[in-house]
Coordinates of C-alpha atoms in Angstrom, one line a residue:
Chain A
X1 CA -19.7 12.3 -19.7
X2 CA -21.6 9.1 -19.3
X3 CA -22.8 9.6 -15.7
X4 CA -24.2 13.0 -15.8
X5 CA -27.8 11.9 -16.6
X6 CA -30.2 14.3 -14.8
X7 CA -31.4 12.8 -11.5
X8 CA -33.8 15.5 -10.5
X9 CA -36.9 13.3 -10.4
X10 CA -35.4 10.2 -8.8
X11 CA -34.3 10.0 -5.1
X12 CA -30.5 9.7 -4.7
X13 CA -29.4 6.2 -4.2
X14 CA -27.8 7.2 -0.9
X15 CA -28.5 10.2 1.2
X16 CA -26.9 10.8 4.5
X17 CA -28.1 13.5 6.9
X18 CA -26.4 14.7 10.1
X19 CA -24.8 11.4 10.6
X20 CA -22.9 11.0 13.9
X21 CA -21.4 8.1 15.8
X22 CA -20.0 8.0 19.3
X23 CA -17.9 5.2 20.7
X24 CA -17.5 4.5 24.4
X25 CA -14.0 4.9 25.7
X26 CA -12.9 2.1 28.1
X27 CA -12.5 3.3 31.7
X28 CA -10.5 1.4 34.3
X29 CA -12.7 -0.9 36.3
X30 CA -12.6 0.9 39.6
X31 CA -13.1 4.3 38.2
X32 CA -16.2 3.0 36.5
X33 CA -17.7 2.5 39.9
X34 CA -17.3 6.1 40.9
X35 CA -20.8 7.6 40.6
X36 CA -21.6 10.9 39.0
X37 CA -19.1 10.8 36.2
X38 CA -20.5 10.8 32.6
X39 CA -19.2 8.0 30.5
X40 CA -16.5 9.3 28.3
X41 CA -17.2 9.0 24.6
X42 CA -15.2 9.4 21.5
X43 CA -17.1 11.0 18.6
X44 CA -15.8 9.2 15.5
X45 CA -18.2 10.9 13.0
X46 CA -19.7 14.3 13.5
X47 CA -22.7 15.6 11.6
X48 CA -21.9 14.3 8.2
X49 CA -24.3 14.9 5.3
X50 CA -24.0 14.0 1.6
X51 CA -25.8 12.2 -1.1
X52 CA -24.9 10.1 -4.2
X53 CA -27.0 10.3 -7.4
X54 CA -27.6 7.0 -9.3
X55 CA -24.7 5.8 -11.3
X56 CA -22.2 8.1 -9.7
X57 CA -19.1 7.6 -7.5
X58 CA -18.7 9.5 -4.3
X59 CA -15.3 9.3 -2.7
X60 CA -14.6 9.8 1.0
X61 CA -10.9 10.6 1.6
X62 CA -9.1 11.0 4.9
X63 CA -6.2 9.7 6.9
X64 CA -6.4 6.9 9.5
X65 CA -8.8 7.6 12.2
X66 CA -10.8 10.1 10.2
X67 CA -14.0 8.1 10.4
X68 CA -14.2 6.8 6.8
X69 CA -14.8 3.2 7.6
X70 CA -17.3 4.1 10.4
X71 CA -19.4 5.9 7.8
X72 CA -19.1 2.9 5.5
X73 CA -20.3 0.6 8.2
X74 CA -23.3 2.9 9.0
X75 CA -24.2 3.3 5.4
X76 CA -24.5 -0.5 4.8
X77 CA -26.3 -1.0 8.1
X78 CA -23.6 -2.7 10.1
X79 CA -23.2 0.1 12.7
X80 CA -26.1 2.1 14.1
X81 CA -25.6 5.8 14.0
X82 CA -25.8 7.8 17.3
X83 CA -27.7 10.5 15.4
X84 CA -28.7 11.2 11.8
X85 CA -30.4 9.4 9.0
X86 CA -29.2 7.1 6.3
X87 CA -31.6 6.8 3.3
X88 CA -31.2 4.2 0.6
X89 CA -33.3 5.1 -2.4
X90 CA -35.5 7.2 -0.1
X91 CA -36.0 4.5 2.6
X92 CA -34.7 5.2 6.1
X93 CA -32.3 2.4 6.9
X94 CA -32.6 2.7 10.7
X95 CA -36.2 3.7 11.1
X96 CA -37.6 1.9 14.2
X97 CA -40.3 0.1 12.3
X98 CA -38.1 -0.6 9.3
X99 CA -37.1 -4.2 9.9
X100 CA -38.6 -5.3 6.7
X101 CA -37.3 -2.4 4.7
X102 CA -33.9 -3.1 6.1
X103 CA -34.1 -6.7 5.0
X104 CA -35.2 -5.7 1.6
X105 CA -32.5 -3.0 1.4
X106 CA -29.8 -5.5 2.3
X107 CA -29.9 -7.1 -1.1
X108 CA -29.5 -3.8 -2.8
X109 CA -26.4 -2.8 -0.8
X110 CA -23.1 -4.6 -1.0
X111 CA -19.6 -4.0 0.2
X112 CA -16.1 -4.7 -1.1
X113 CA -13.5 -4.8 1.6
X114 CA -9.8 -3.9 1.6
X115 CA -8.2 -7.2 2.1
X116 CA -9.5 -10.1 0.0
X117 CA -7.3 -12.4 2.0
X118 CA -9.4 -11.7 5.1
X119 CA -12.8 -11.2 3.5
X120 CA -13.0 -14.6 1.7
X121 CA -13.5 -17.8 3.7
X122 CA -10.4 -19.8 3.0
X123 CA -12.3 -23.1 3.5
X124 CA -15.0 -22.4 0.9
X125 CA -14.8 -23.0 -2.8
X126 CA -15.3 -19.9 -5.0
X127 CA -18.7 -21.3 -6.0
X128 CA -19.9 -21.3 -2.4
X129 CA -18.5 -17.8 -1.7
X130 CA -20.1 -16.2 -4.8
X131 CA -23.2 -18.3 -4.5
X132 CA -23.9 -17.4 -0.9
X133 CA -25.7 -14.1 -1.5
X134 CA -27.7 -15.7 -4.3
X135 CA -28.9 -18.5 -1.9
X136 CA -29.4 -16.2 1.0
X137 CA -31.7 -13.9 -0.9
X138 CA -33.4 -16.9 -2.7
X139 CA -32.5 -15.5 -6.1
X140 CA -31.8 -18.9 -7.6
X141 CA -31.0 -22.5 -6.8
X142 CA -29.5 -25.7 -8.3
X143 CA -28.4 -25.4 -11.8
X144 CA -29.6 -21.8 -12.2
X145 CA -27.4 -20.8 -9.2
X146 CA -24.3 -22.4 -10.7
X147 CA -25.0 -20.6 -14.0
X148 CA -25.3 -17.3 -12.2
X149 CA -22.1 -17.9 -10.3
X150 CA -20.3 -18.7 -13.6
X151 CA -21.8 -15.6 -15.2
X152 CA -20.6 -13.3 -12.3
X153 CA -17.1 -14.8 -12.5
X154 CA -16.9 -14.1 -16.2
X155 CA -18.2 -10.5 -15.6
X156 CA -15.2 -9.9 -13.3
X157 CA -12.7 -11.4 -15.7
X158 CA -12.3 -14.9 -14.2
X159 CA -13.4 -18.1 -15.9
X160 CA -16.4 -20.3 -15.0
X161 CA -13.9 -23.2 -14.2
X162 CA -12.5 -21.1 -11.3
X163 CA -15.7 -21.8 -9.3
X164 CA -14.3 -25.1 -8.2
X165 CA -11.1 -23.6 -6.7
X166 CA -10.3 -22.2 -3.3
X167 CA -9.3 -18.6 -2.6
X168 CA -5.6 -19.5 -1.9
X169 CA -5.2 -20.7 -5.5
X170 CA -5.6 -17.1 -6.7
X171 CA -3.4 -14.1 -6.7
X172 CA -4.3 -11.0 -4.7
X173 CA -5.9 -9.2 -7.7
X174 CA -7.9 -12.3 -8.6
X175 CA -9.1 -12.6 -5.0
X176 CA -10.3 -9.1 -5.1
X177 CA -12.2 -10.0 -8.3
X178 CA -13.9 -12.8 -6.5
X179 CA -14.9 -10.4 -3.7
X180 CA -16.4 -8.1 -6.4
X181 CA -18.2 -11.1 -8.0
X182 CA -19.7 -11.9 -4.6
X183 CA -20.8 -8.3 -4.2
X184 CA -22.5 -8.4 -7.6
X185 CA -24.2 -11.7 -6.8
X186 CA -27.2 -10.2 -5.0
X187 CA -27.6 -7.8 -7.9
X188 CA -27.1 -4.6 -5.9
X189 CA -27.5 -1.0 -7.0
X190 CA -25.2 0.4 -4.5
X191 CA -21.7 -0.9 -3.6
X192 CA -19.5 0.5 -0.8
X193 CA -15.8 0.0 -1.7
X194 CA -13.7 0.4 1.4
X195 CA -10.1 0.8 0.2
X196 CA -10.6 -1.9 -2.5
X197 CA -7.1 -1.6 -4.0
X198 CA -4.8 -0.5 -1.2
X199 CA -3.7 -4.1 -0.6
X200 CA -2.8 -4.6 -4.3
X201 CA 0.2 -3.9 -6.5
X202 CA 0.0 -0.9 -8.9
X203 CA -0.4 -2.9 -12.1
X204 CA -3.1 -5.0 -10.5
X205 CA -4.7 -2.0 -8.9
X206 CA -5.2 -0.5 -12.4
X207 CA -6.9 -3.7 -13.5
X208 CA -9.3 -3.7 -10.6
X209 CA -10.1 0.0 -10.8
X210 CA -10.8 -0.3 -14.5
X211 CA -13.1 -3.3 -13.8
X212 CA -15.0 -1.3 -11.2
X213 CA -15.5 1.5 -13.7
X214 CA -16.7 -0.9 -16.5
X215 CA -19.1 -2.6 -14.1
X216 CA -20.5 0.8 -13.2
X217 CA -21.2 1.9 -16.7
X218 CA -22.5 -1.6 -17.7
X219 CA -24.7 -2.2 -14.7
X220 CA -25.5 1.4 -13.6
X221 CA -24.0 0.9 -10.2
X222 CA -23.6 3.6 -7.6
X223 CA -20.4 3.6 -5.5
X224 CA -19.3 5.0 -2.2
X225 CA -15.6 4.8 -2.7
X226 CA -13.4 5.0 0.4
X227 CA -9.7 5.7 0.0
X228 CA -6.7 7.4 1.4
X229 CA -5.1 7.7 -2.0
X230 CA -6.0 11.0 -3.7
X231 CA -4.7 9.9 -7.1
X232 CA -7.0 6.9 -7.1
X233 CA -9.9 9.1 -6.0
X234 CA -9.2 11.6 -8.8
X235 CA -9.4 8.7 -11.2
X236 CA -12.6 7.1 -9.8
X237 CA -15.0 9.7 -8.4
X238 CA -17.3 12.4 -9.7
X239 CA -17.5 13.9 -6.2
X240 CA -15.1 14.0 -3.3
X241 CA -15.6 14.5 0.4
X242 CA -12.7 15.1 2.7
X243 CA -12.9 13.9 6.3
X244 CA -10.8 15.2 9.1
X245 CA -11.4 13.7 12.6
X246 CA -14.9 12.7 11.7
X247 CA -15.9 16.1 10.2
X248 CA -16.6 16.6 6.5
X249 CA -14.3 19.6 6.0
X250 CA -14.7 19.9 2.2
X251 CA -17.0 18.5 -0.4
X252 CA -16.8 19.3 -4.2
X253 CA -16.9 18.0 -7.7
X254 CA -13.7 16.1 -8.5
X255 CA -12.8 18.6 -11.2
X256 CA -13.3 21.6 -8.9
X257 CA -11.6 19.9 -6.0
X258 CA -8.4 18.9 -7.9
X259 CA -8.3 22.3 -9.6
X260 CA -7.9 23.9 -6.2
X261 CA -9.1 22.5 -2.9
X262 CA -10.5 25.1 -0.5
X263 CA -9.9 23.6 3.0
X264 CA -6.5 23.9 4.5
X265 CA -6.5 20.2 5.4
X266 CA -7.3 19.2 1.8
X267 CA -4.5 21.4 0.5
X268 CA -2.1 19.7 3.0
X269 CA -3.3 16.2 1.9
X270 CA -2.9 17.1 -1.7
X271 CA 0.6 18.6 -1.3
X272 CA 1.8 15.6 0.7
X273 CA 1.2 13.2 -2.1
X274 CA 4.6 12.3 -3.7
X275 CA 4.8 13.7 -7.2
X276 CA 6.2 11.6 -9.9
X277 CA 7.9 14.0 -12.2
X278 CA 7.0 12.5 -15.5
X279 CA 8.2 14.1 -18.7
X280 CA 8.6 17.4 -17.0
X281 CA 12.4 17.7 -17.3
X282 CA 12.6 17.5 -21.0
Chain B
X1 CA 32.3 8.0 -6.8
X2 CA 33.3 5.1 -4.7
X3 CA 30.8 2.4 -4.4
X4 CA 30.0 1.4 -0.8
X5 CA 27.8 -1.6 -1.5
X6 CA 28.3 -3.8 -4.6
X7 CA 26.3 -6.8 -5.5
X8 CA 27.5 -8.9 -8.5
X9 CA 25.3 -11.6 -10.0
X10 CA 23.5 -12.3 -6.7
X11 CA 21.6 -15.5 -6.7
X12 CA 19.2 -16.5 -3.8
X13 CA 17.8 -20.0 -3.8
X14 CA 15.1 -21.5 -1.7
X15 CA 15.4 -25.3 -1.6
X16 CA 12.3 -27.3 -0.9
X17 CA 11.2 -31.0 -1.1
X18 CA 11.0 -31.2 -4.8
X19 CA 13.8 -29.1 -6.1
X20 CA 15.0 -25.5 -5.7
X21 CA 13.2 -22.2 -6.3
X22 CA 15.4 -19.4 -7.6
X23 CA 14.1 -16.2 -5.9
X24 CA 16.9 -13.8 -7.0
X25 CA 18.4 -14.7 -10.4
X26 CA 21.6 -12.8 -11.0
X27 CA 21.1 -9.3 -9.7
X28 CA 24.0 -6.8 -9.9
X29 CA 23.8 -3.3 -8.4
X30 CA 25.8 -0.8 -6.5
X31 CA 25.3 2.1 -4.1
X32 CA 27.7 5.0 -3.7
X33 CA 28.4 6.8 -0.4
X34 CA 25.7 9.3 0.3
X35 CA 23.4 8.0 -2.4
X36 CA 19.9 6.8 -2.1
X37 CA 19.2 3.8 -4.4
X38 CA 15.5 2.9 -4.8
X39 CA 14.6 -0.7 -5.2
X40 CA 11.1 -0.9 -6.7
X41 CA 9.0 -3.8 -7.7
X42 CA 5.7 -5.4 -7.1
X43 CA 5.1 -8.2 -4.6
X44 CA 7.1 -11.3 -5.6
X45 CA 9.8 -9.3 -7.4
X46 CA 12.4 -10.1 -4.7
X47 CA 13.1 -6.6 -3.4
X48 CA 13.0 -7.5 0.3
X49 CA 14.9 -10.6 -0.3
X50 CA 17.8 -8.6 -1.7
X51 CA 17.8 -6.4 1.4
X52 CA 17.7 -9.4 3.7
X53 CA 20.6 -11.1 1.7
X54 CA 22.7 -8.0 2.3
X55 CA 22.2 -7.9 6.0
X56 CA 22.4 -11.7 6.3
X57 CA 18.9 -12.2 7.5
X58 CA 17.5 -14.4 4.8
X59 CA 14.8 -16.6 6.4
X60 CA 15.9 -20.3 6.1
X61 CA 16.0 -22.2 3.9
X62 CA 16.6 -19.3 1.6
X63 CA 20.3 -18.7 1.1
X64 CA 22.8 -16.9 -1.1
X65 CA 23.7 -19.5 -3.8
X66 CA 25.9 -17.4 -6.0
X67 CA 27.4 -14.0 -6.7
X68 CA 29.1 -11.7 -4.3
X69 CA 28.2 -8.9 -1.9
X70 CA 30.9 -6.4 -1.1
X71 CA 30.6 -3.7 1.6
X72 CA 33.5 -1.3 0.8
X73 CA 36.5 -3.6 0.4
X74 CA 35.1 -6.4 2.5
X75 CA 33.2 -9.4 1.1
X76 CA 30.2 -10.0 3.3
X77 CA 28.2 -12.8 1.8
X78 CA 30.3 -15.5 3.3
X79 CA 30.7 -14.2 6.9
X80 CA 30.2 -16.4 9.9
X81 CA 27.1 -15.5 11.9
X82 CA 29.1 -13.8 14.7
X83 CA 31.0 -11.7 12.2
X84 CA 27.8 -10.7 10.5
X85 CA 26.3 -9.7 13.8
X86 CA 29.1 -7.3 14.4
X87 CA 28.4 -5.7 11.0
X88 CA 24.7 -5.5 11.4
X89 CA 23.6 -2.4 13.2
X90 CA 27.2 -1.1 13.2
X91 CA 28.1 -0.7 9.6
X92 CA 24.6 -1.5 8.2
X93 CA 21.5 0.0 9.8
X94 CA 18.0 -1.2 9.3
X95 CA 14.6 0.3 9.1
X96 CA 11.6 -1.9 8.7
X97 CA 8.0 -1.3 7.5
X98 CA 6.1 -1.4 10.8
X99 CA 7.6 0.6 13.7
X100 CA 5.0 -1.1 15.9
X101 CA 6.9 -4.4 15.6
X102 CA 10.5 -3.1 15.4
X103 CA 10.4 -1.5 18.9
X104 CA 10.4 -3.5 22.1
X105 CA 7.0 -2.6 23.7
X106 CA 8.3 -3.5 27.2
X107 CA 11.3 -1.2 27.2
X108 CA 11.4 2.6 27.5
X109 CA 12.7 4.1 24.3
X110 CA 15.6 5.7 26.1
X111 CA 16.8 2.3 27.3
X112 CA 16.5 0.8 23.9
X113 CA 18.6 3.6 22.4
X114 CA 21.3 3.5 25.1
X115 CA 21.5 -0.3 24.9
X116 CA 22.0 -0.1 21.1
X117 CA 24.5 2.7 21.3
X118 CA 26.6 1.0 23.9
X119 CA 26.5 -2.4 22.0
X120 CA 28.0 -0.8 19.0
X121 CA 30.2 1.9 20.5
X122 CA 31.4 1.1 24.0
X123 CA 31.0 4.2 26.2
X124 CA 30.0 5.1 29.7
X125 CA 26.2 5.0 30.3
X126 CA 26.1 8.8 30.9
X127 CA 27.6 9.6 27.5
X128 CA 25.4 7.1 25.8
X129 CA 22.4 8.8 27.3
X130 CA 23.6 12.2 26.0
X131 CA 24.1 10.6 22.6
X132 CA 20.6 9.1 22.7
X133 CA 19.1 12.5 23.4
X134 CA 21.1 14.0 20.6
X135 CA 19.8 11.2 18.2
X136 CA 16.2 11.8 19.2
X137 CA 16.7 15.5 18.6
X138 CA 18.3 14.8 15.2
X139 CA 15.3 12.7 14.0
X140 CA 12.9 15.4 15.1
X141 CA 11.4 14.2 18.4
X142 CA 10.4 17.3 20.4
X143 CA 11.5 17.5 24.1
X144 CA 13.9 14.5 23.6
X145 CA 15.1 14.5 27.2
X146 CA 11.7 14.1 28.6
X147 CA 10.7 11.5 26.0
X148 CA 13.6 9.2 26.9
X149 CA 11.4 7.8 29.7
X150 CA 8.4 7.2 27.4
X151 CA 7.2 3.7 26.2
X152 CA 6.7 3.0 22.5
X153 CA 2.9 3.0 22.8
X154 CA 3.0 6.6 23.9
X155 CA 4.2 7.7 20.5
X156 CA 2.2 8.1 17.2
X157 CA 3.1 5.9 14.2
X158 CA 5.2 8.6 12.6
X159 CA 7.1 9.3 15.8
X160 CA 7.7 5.6 16.3
X161 CA 9.2 5.4 12.9
X162 CA 11.5 8.4 13.8
X163 CA 12.7 6.5 16.8
X164 CA 13.3 3.4 14.7
X165 CA 15.5 5.6 12.4
X166 CA 17.3 6.9 15.5
X167 CA 18.0 3.3 16.5
X168 CA 19.3 2.6 13.0
X169 CA 21.6 5.6 13.3
X170 CA 22.9 4.5 16.8
X171 CA 25.8 2.5 15.4
X172 CA 26.8 5.3 13.0
X173 CA 26.3 3.0 10.0
X174 CA 27.6 3.7 6.5
X175 CA 24.6 2.0 4.9
X176 CA 21.0 2.0 5.8
X177 CA 18.6 -0.6 4.4
X178 CA 15.1 0.9 4.6
X179 CA 12.4 -1.7 3.8
X180 CA 9.1 0.0 3.0
X181 CA 9.8 2.6 5.7
X182 CA 6.6 4.7 5.0
X183 CA 4.1 2.0 3.8
X184 CA 2.4 1.8 7.2
X185 CA 2.1 5.6 7.5
X186 CA -0.5 8.2 6.4
X187 CA 0.6 10.4 3.4
X188 CA 1.2 13.5 5.5
X189 CA 3.4 11.6 7.9
X190 CA 5.1 9.8 5.0
X191 CA 6.1 13.1 3.5
X192 CA 7.8 14.0 6.8
X193 CA 9.7 10.7 7.1
X194 CA 10.9 11.0 3.5
X195 CA 12.2 14.5 4.2
X196 CA 13.9 13.2 7.3
X197 CA 15.6 10.3 5.5
X198 CA 16.9 12.7 2.8
X199 CA 18.2 15.2 5.3
X200 CA 20.1 12.5 7.2
X201 CA 21.5 11.1 4.1
X202 CA 22.8 14.5 3.1
X203 CA 24.1 15.4 6.6
X204 CA 25.8 12.2 7.4
X205 CA 26.8 10.9 4.0
X206 CA 25.0 7.6 4.6
X207 CA 24.1 5.4 1.7
X208 CA 20.5 4.2 1.7
X209 CA 18.9 1.2 0.0
X210 CA 15.3 2.2 -0.1
X211 CA 13.0 -0.8 -0.8
X212 CA 9.5 0.2 -1.8
X213 CA 6.6 -0.6 -4.1
X214 CA 5.7 3.1 -4.3
X215 CA 7.1 5.0 -7.3
X216 CA 6.0 8.3 -5.7
X217 CA 8.3 7.7 -2.7
X218 CA 11.1 6.8 -5.1
X219 CA 10.5 10.0 -7.1
X220 CA 10.8 12.1 -4.0
X221 CA 13.7 10.3 -2.3
X222 CA 16.0 8.3 -4.5
X223 CA 18.9 9.4 -6.7
X224 CA 19.0 6.2 -8.7
X225 CA 16.3 3.6 -9.1
X226 CA 16.5 -0.1 -9.9
X227 CA 13.3 -1.7 -11.2
X228 CA 12.9 -5.4 -10.3
X229 CA 10.8 -8.0 -12.0
X230 CA 10.6 -11.6 -11.1
X231 CA 13.9 -11.7 -9.4
X232 CA 15.9 -9.8 -12.1
X233 CA 16.7 -6.2 -12.8
X234 CA 14.5 -4.9 -15.6
X235 CA 15.8 -1.3 -15.7
X236 CA 18.2 0.8 -13.6
X237 CA 19.3 4.4 -13.9
X238 CA 19.0 7.9 -12.5
X239 CA 15.5 8.6 -11.1
X240 CA 14.7 11.5 -13.4
X241 CA 15.7 9.4 -16.4
X242 CA 13.8 6.2 -15.5
X243 CA 10.6 8.0 -14.4
X244 CA 10.5 10.5 -17.3
X245 CA 11.7 8.2 -20.0
X246 CA 11.1 4.6 -19.0
X247 CA 12.4 2.2 -21.6
X248 CA 11.7 -1.4 -20.4
X249 CA 8.1 -2.4 -21.4
X250 CA 7.5 -3.3 -17.7
X251 CA 8.6 0.1 -16.4
X252 CA 6.6 1.8 -19.1
X253 CA 3.5 -0.2 -18.2
X254 CA 4.0 0.3 -14.5
X255 CA 4.3 4.1 -14.9
X256 CA 1.2 4.2 -17.0
X257 CA -0.8 2.1 -14.5
X258 CA -0.2 4.6 -11.6
X259 CA -3.2 6.8 -11.0
X260 CA -1.8 10.4 -11.2
X261 CA -2.8 13.8 -10.0
X262 CA -1.3 15.3 -13.1
X263 CA -3.9 17.1 -15.1
X264 CA -2.2 16.0 -18.3
X265 CA -3.3 12.4 -17.5
X266 CA -7.0 13.0 -18.4
X267 CA -10.0 14.5 -16.9
X268 CA -10.8 13.6 -13.3
X269 CA -13.3 10.8 -12.9
X270 CA -13.3 10.0 -16.7
X271 CA -10.0 8.7 -18.0
X272 CA -9.3 5.0 -18.1
X273 CA -6.1 3.8 -16.6
X274 CA -3.8 1.9 -18.8
X275 CA -3.1 -1.6 -17.4
X276 CA -0.6 -4.4 -17.9
X277 CA -2.4 -7.6 -18.6
X278 CA -1.9 -10.6 -16.3
X279 CA 0.1 -10.7 -13.1
X280 CA 3.7 -11.1 -11.9
X281 CA 4.5 -14.8 -12.3
X282 CA 4.9 -16.8 -9.1
X283 CA 8.4 -17.8 -8.1
X284 CA 7.5 -21.5 -8.9
X285 CA 6.3 -20.8 -12.4
X286 CA 8.6 -18.2 -14.0
X287 CA 8.5 -18.1 -17.8
X288 CA 11.6 -18.9 -19.8
X289 CA 13.7 -16.2 -21.4
X290 CA 12.6 -12.8 -20.4
X291 CA 10.2 -13.3 -17.5
X292 CA 8.0 -10.4 -18.7
X293 CA 7.4 -11.8 -22.2
X294 CA 4.0 -13.3 -21.7
X295 CA 2.7 -9.9 -20.6
X296 CA 4.7 -7.8 -23.0
X297 CA 3.1 -6.2 -26.1
X298 CA 6.4 -5.8 -28.0
X299 CA 7.7 -9.4 -27.3
X300 CA 9.3 -11.3 -30.2
X301 CA 9.7 -15.1 -30.4
X302 CA 13.3 -14.6 -29.2
X303 CA 12.1 -13.2 -25.9
X304 CA 10.8 -16.6 -24.8
X305 CA 14.2 -18.2 -25.4
X306 CA 16.9 -15.6 -24.5
X307 CA 17.2 -14.2 -21.0
X308 CA 18.3 -10.6 -21.5
X309 CA 21.0 -8.9 -19.5
X310 CA 21.0 -5.2 -18.7
X311 CA 22.7 -3.2 -21.4
X312 CA 23.3 0.6 -21.5
X313 CA 20.5 2.7 -23.1
X314 CA 20.8 6.4 -22.7
X315 CA 21.8 7.1 -19.0
X316 CA 20.1 3.9 -17.9
X317 CA 20.7 0.2 -18.2
X318 CA 17.8 -1.8 -19.6
X319 CA 17.3 -5.6 -19.8
X320 CA 15.4 -5.7 -23.1
X321 CA 17.0 -6.3 -26.5
X322 CA 13.8 -5.2 -28.2
X323 CA 13.3 -1.8 -26.6
X324 CA 16.9 -0.8 -25.9
X325 CA 19.0 0.8 -27.2
X326 CA 17.6 1.2 -30.7
X327 CA 14.1 2.4 -30.0
X328 CA 15.0 5.2 -27.6
X329 CA 11.5 6.5 -27.5
X330 CA 9.6 3.3 -27.0
X331 CA 8.2 5.1 -23.9
X332 CA 6.6 8.0 -25.6

């Protein structure tokens, strides 16, 4: 296995400890004025801890409302946790005096979203979309910037000439490639992939998953891979965490997990996946 | 078996300012009573368009430009709108992808059911109410009598889809067209809805056209499957046959591209997925001959010129002169 290099001496790329997040539940206006009632909260994520060693993929699985995306948002610093610590390469992302670290960390964390239709600005050319992180972090400008954009486009299997086009000129799979090129543009170490292929057709999904895997081994990337599809997770991850209503009910190596999940909920999830009887009735 | 629905050489055209786009290009298929036919294909294959053509709900300017659609012994592709309206809901029920949008949010679900039942089967309000409760019970809504007074937003996604199925059954149709009925649902709920559809199909002898992009759903639900590519049938046959021994290069590639839980498909987290190069051609730029030839590894020069028609191969029909019927085991 390529990814099993010992990581004992290095801090894990991501470590999450006792992460929780509450959301306020809206209360009808008049009842809000009644004193003495605590504000009702919904606990979306409860005491979640895990870590991801460098160069590995950790998958979070769960059904809608299980808190997968809330964790993703906290891990990249978009949502502040109610309790708990997020550490990127050993640095606390939400420490009170960590403004500078947070800024520095931003470049090293990127995200690929589910729907490339919604995550790419339709009025921007691809060169502006992919170039934005490079410009924002002051990594290059002018001709060097254009060359970097071209390089990233080629890395994800598009051509340098595509830089002049707009997102609508591409198919869904190609748009997701643009989103991946944008994520690569700030030269991150850690990418959060939030359902990166669930809006894509199967044949295109295979292309995008294979691309993510190749990039990982070429660039040494670390992924937090969020998905509801266990078959995709089996294919992508070295470690799996199962979320049920915000609680991590099971965590195991992919091999161990798929050989026989322990938690009742994981077993239910696994048995609910439709089986394609392939070559079994011969 | 008698075929309930028969399509022969169906052609759907979309005229636009500079010519005409051919969305469906000569599709023939049939569904027997009590049978579930799965229509699979990726986006742009035309699967939803076939369903919409059958129920006469093609969005203008798309229209049926050729071929025939028969429901039993009645030809239904040339019906006037008011005749089609009598058929729709009565003889053909419909289930769409998103139960959120197919229910009226401002009407209690009991009223929606009673209205639909009485529209198709004139009866006193009281008997329609009894019938509505019976339908809710049949699709597995607990405490149906009480739930009659609930609004759609008070149900979960899976329960809403059950109610949509009850509505589709209200006219006691012979054919149900289910367009991605489980795509918006979680896997555990999806499994329940699949079981429900199968049970109803067996109990009532309803024929189902199941439109989906998900081979897993097809494997669990359908009796026969019809694989579409770029507006044409690539391969059609019994589910077990097509999934275990796919013959058309597109079906073979599609099956290989699906990530699987099967331990035989390589070690977790290690194996590379096989992929089909390229993407489904857009409707405006379909290649000549066999539309799959630019992506096909076994294409010959002929493939770019001759448009293949489905021909028998084993228990299936395959539209590929290269792979069927001579190389039976092109799949393995």
